């Protein structure tokens, strides 16, 4: 029997994010685990609200979320806002889904050099797609790419790979739109061509980085790993195009801000272990269950904490950030489309109302009065402090000399 999500959340904070094994993690991972442990508890801080109706006077405490991108319980609002921004950039064309993976022999090298090697996966995937897009046999223009790094497999193993959403057309050097030129547009580029180009570029840059001493290789048999993958076929999964913008948005909602595991996949957490569901791709996508000790689960989860400030969602080609709005506007003009929708900022209260139909500004008890914010307390050096009493230490009070 599945445990309630609210119960699973508390048990994960107690047994996983509060696990003693976190002591052995690096300082940044320990800090992340500590934030996840305190999420939506008094340990993060609290807003206090009071019903304005004096006959009611209900007091509500809203505990702060941690806001960490690795948290299984946070990020819904950020994800929705990000998806809305992408909606403004979508064109009425086909978009293709391409996944770039790495051979298992290179995972230890990637694990010990996560930032450099994650960057290299992005670089190699973008190089492959942009170069083929420029080839007049396929498009003859610059494609638009949204790429997303995932580091986890279904069993929480370390399996770095990149999902790319690629436009079915590109912008030529003259600034004109060039559609897909293949007779069959089931796939954007030939899969085998992508695999060879991606592998060649990744191997070339890896060997250069090894030669320059840019990678930590202590305790690793790098020569054996390089030799093993040199003559091995690398997998690039080229999937059929999306059916339309709605399917793209549905995909983005599931994958862009995805964490290592969500509470919906967890079946049970006991005092000693945790059981979760996973899809076995080797066995015809069968859904199975796996049980791990709290310590082993925490160790696997920690593998997927990204380097500090690492950008896991990137835009490339004509979707790169510089002058993107102008490029999208020109494409709308060429395709005789209405201007792109303006960017709109939606408040948290409105997002909640649109999703649930509940107005969080209205008192949940009397259903009449509005909830008025009274004060905010945050945890500071182990004690709750009223935010209004905390002095801003950012700018010293320096008197100007006359």
PDB file of N, CA, C and O in Angstrom, residues 2 15 57 80 102 133 143 149 151 187 206-207 275 310 316 371 398:
ATOM      1  N   UNK A   2       0.549   2.184  -0.901  1.00  0.00           N
ATOM      2  CA  UNK A   2       1.326   3.411  -1.023  1.00  0.00           C
ATOM      3  C   UNK A   2       1.096   4.317   0.187  1.00  0.00           C
ATOM      4  O   UNK A   2      -0.029   4.472   0.656  1.00  0.00           O
ATOM      5  N   UNK A  15      14.807  10.492   7.133  1.00  0.00           N
ATOM      6  CA  UNK A  15      15.663   9.324   6.939  1.00  0.00           C
ATOM      7  C   UNK A  15      16.679   9.473   5.808  1.00  0.00           C
ATOM      8  O   UNK A  15      17.724   8.818   5.831  1.00  0.00           O
ATOM      9  N   UNK A  57     -10.228  36.194  13.055  1.00  0.00           N
ATOM     10  CA  UNK A  57      -8.889  36.330  13.605  1.00  0.00           C
ATOM     11  C   UNK A  57      -8.000  35.108  13.440  1.00  0.00           C
ATOM     12  O   UNK A  57      -7.010  34.937  14.169  1.00  0.00           O
ATOM     13  N   UNK A  80       6.819  26.270 -14.183  1.00  0.00           N
ATOM     14  CA  UNK A  80       5.704  26.829 -14.946  1.00  0.00           C
ATOM     15  C   UNK A  80       6.090  28.144 -15.608  1.00  0.00           C
ATOM     16  O   UNK A  80       5.743  28.391 -16.772  1.00  0.00           O
ATOM     17  N   UNK A 102      26.599   8.740 -23.104  1.00  0.00           N
ATOM     18  CA  UNK A 102      28.022   8.390 -23.027  1.00  0.00           C
ATOM     19  C   UNK A 102      28.161   6.901 -22.731  1.00  0.00           C
ATOM     20  O   UNK A 102      27.326   6.332 -22.005  1.00  0.00           O
ATOM     21  N   UNK A 133      23.270  21.092 -39.132  1.00  0.00           N
ATOM     22  CA  UNK A 133      22.276  22.064 -39.568  1.00  0.00           C
ATOM     23  C   UNK A 133      22.812  22.999 -40.634  1.00  0.00           C
ATOM     24  O   UNK A 133      22.087  23.391 -41.561  1.00  0.00           O
ATOM     25  N   UNK A 143      20.113  25.979 -36.649  1.00  0.00           N
ATOM     26  CA  UNK A 143      18.942  25.460 -35.956  1.00  0.00           C
ATOM     27  C   UNK A 143      18.818  26.109 -34.574  1.00  0.00           C
ATOM     28  O   UNK A 143      19.754  26.756 -34.083  1.00  0.00           O
ATOM     29  N   UNK A 149      20.364  18.736 -19.283  1.00  0.00           N
ATOM     30  CA  UNK A 149      21.217  17.682 -18.723  1.00  0.00           C
ATOM     31  C   UNK A 149      20.457  16.879 -17.681  1.00  0.00           C
ATOM     32  O   UNK A 149      19.857  17.438 -16.760  1.00  0.00           O
ATOM     33  N   UNK A 151      21.350  13.436 -15.141  1.00  0.00           N
ATOM     34  CA  UNK A 151      22.477  12.611 -14.687  1.00  0.00           C
ATOM     35  C   UNK A 151      22.021  11.258 -14.168  1.00  0.00           C
ATOM     36  O   UNK A 151      22.852  10.422 -13.826  1.00  0.00           O
ATOM     37  N   UNK A 187      12.983  12.006 -39.146  1.00  0.00           N
ATOM     38  CA  UNK A 187      14.130  12.342 -38.313  1.00  0.00           C
ATOM     39  C   UNK A 187      14.864  13.501 -38.964  1.00  0.00           C
ATOM     40  O   UNK A 187      14.935  13.603 -40.180  1.00  0.00           O
ATOM     41  N   UNK A 206      38.355  15.403 -25.174  1.00  0.00           N
ATOM     42  CA  UNK A 206      38.757  14.711 -23.945  1.00  0.00           C
ATOM     43  C   UNK A 206      40.257  14.467 -23.931  1.00  0.00           C
ATOM     44  O   UNK A 206      40.938  14.696 -22.913  1.00  0.00           O
ATOM     45  N   UNK A 207      40.798  14.006 -25.047  1.00  0.00           N
ATOM     46  CA  UNK A 207      42.246  13.747 -25.138  1.00  0.00           C
ATOM     47  C   UNK A 207      43.028  15.046 -24.983  1.00  0.00           C
ATOM     48  O   UNK A 207      44.080  15.089 -24.332  1.00  0.00           O
ATOM     49  N   UNK A 275      11.542   1.874  -0.580  1.00  0.00           N
ATOM     50  CA  UNK A 275      11.146   1.122  -1.774  1.00  0.00           C
ATOM     51  C   UNK A 275      10.568   2.092  -2.798  1.00  0.00           C
ATOM     52  O   UNK A 275       9.698   2.902  -2.473  1.00  0.00           O
ATOM     53  N   UNK A 310      25.903  25.468 -11.618  1.00  0.00           N
ATOM     54  CA  UNK A 310      25.993  24.869 -12.950  1.00  0.00           C
ATOM     55  C   UNK A 310      24.667  25.044 -13.685  1.00  0.00           C
ATOM     56  O   UNK A 310      23.588  24.822 -13.118  1.00  0.00           O
ATOM     57  N   UNK A 316      20.805  27.232 -27.555  1.00  0.00           N
ATOM     58  CA  UNK A 316      21.885  27.362 -28.542  1.00  0.00           C
ATOM     59  C   UNK A 316      21.280  27.633 -29.916  1.00  0.00           C
ATOM     60  O   UNK A 316      20.085  27.452 -30.145  1.00  0.00           O
ATOM     61  N   UNK A 371      -6.386  37.284   4.190  1.00  0.00           N
ATOM     62  CA  UNK A 371      -5.259  37.008   5.072  1.00  0.00           C
ATOM     63  C   UNK A 371      -4.229  38.125   4.930  1.00  0.00           C
ATOM     64  O   UNK A 371      -3.728  38.390   3.825  1.00  0.00           O
ATOM     65  N   UNK A 398      28.838  54.978   5.429  1.00  0.00           N
ATOM     66  CA  UNK A 398      30.053  55.819   5.359  1.00  0.00           C
ATOM     67  C   UNK A 398      29.633  57.257   5.165  1.00  0.00           C
ATOM     68  O   UNK A 398      28.913  57.602   4.233  1.00  0.00           O
TER      69      UNK A 398
END
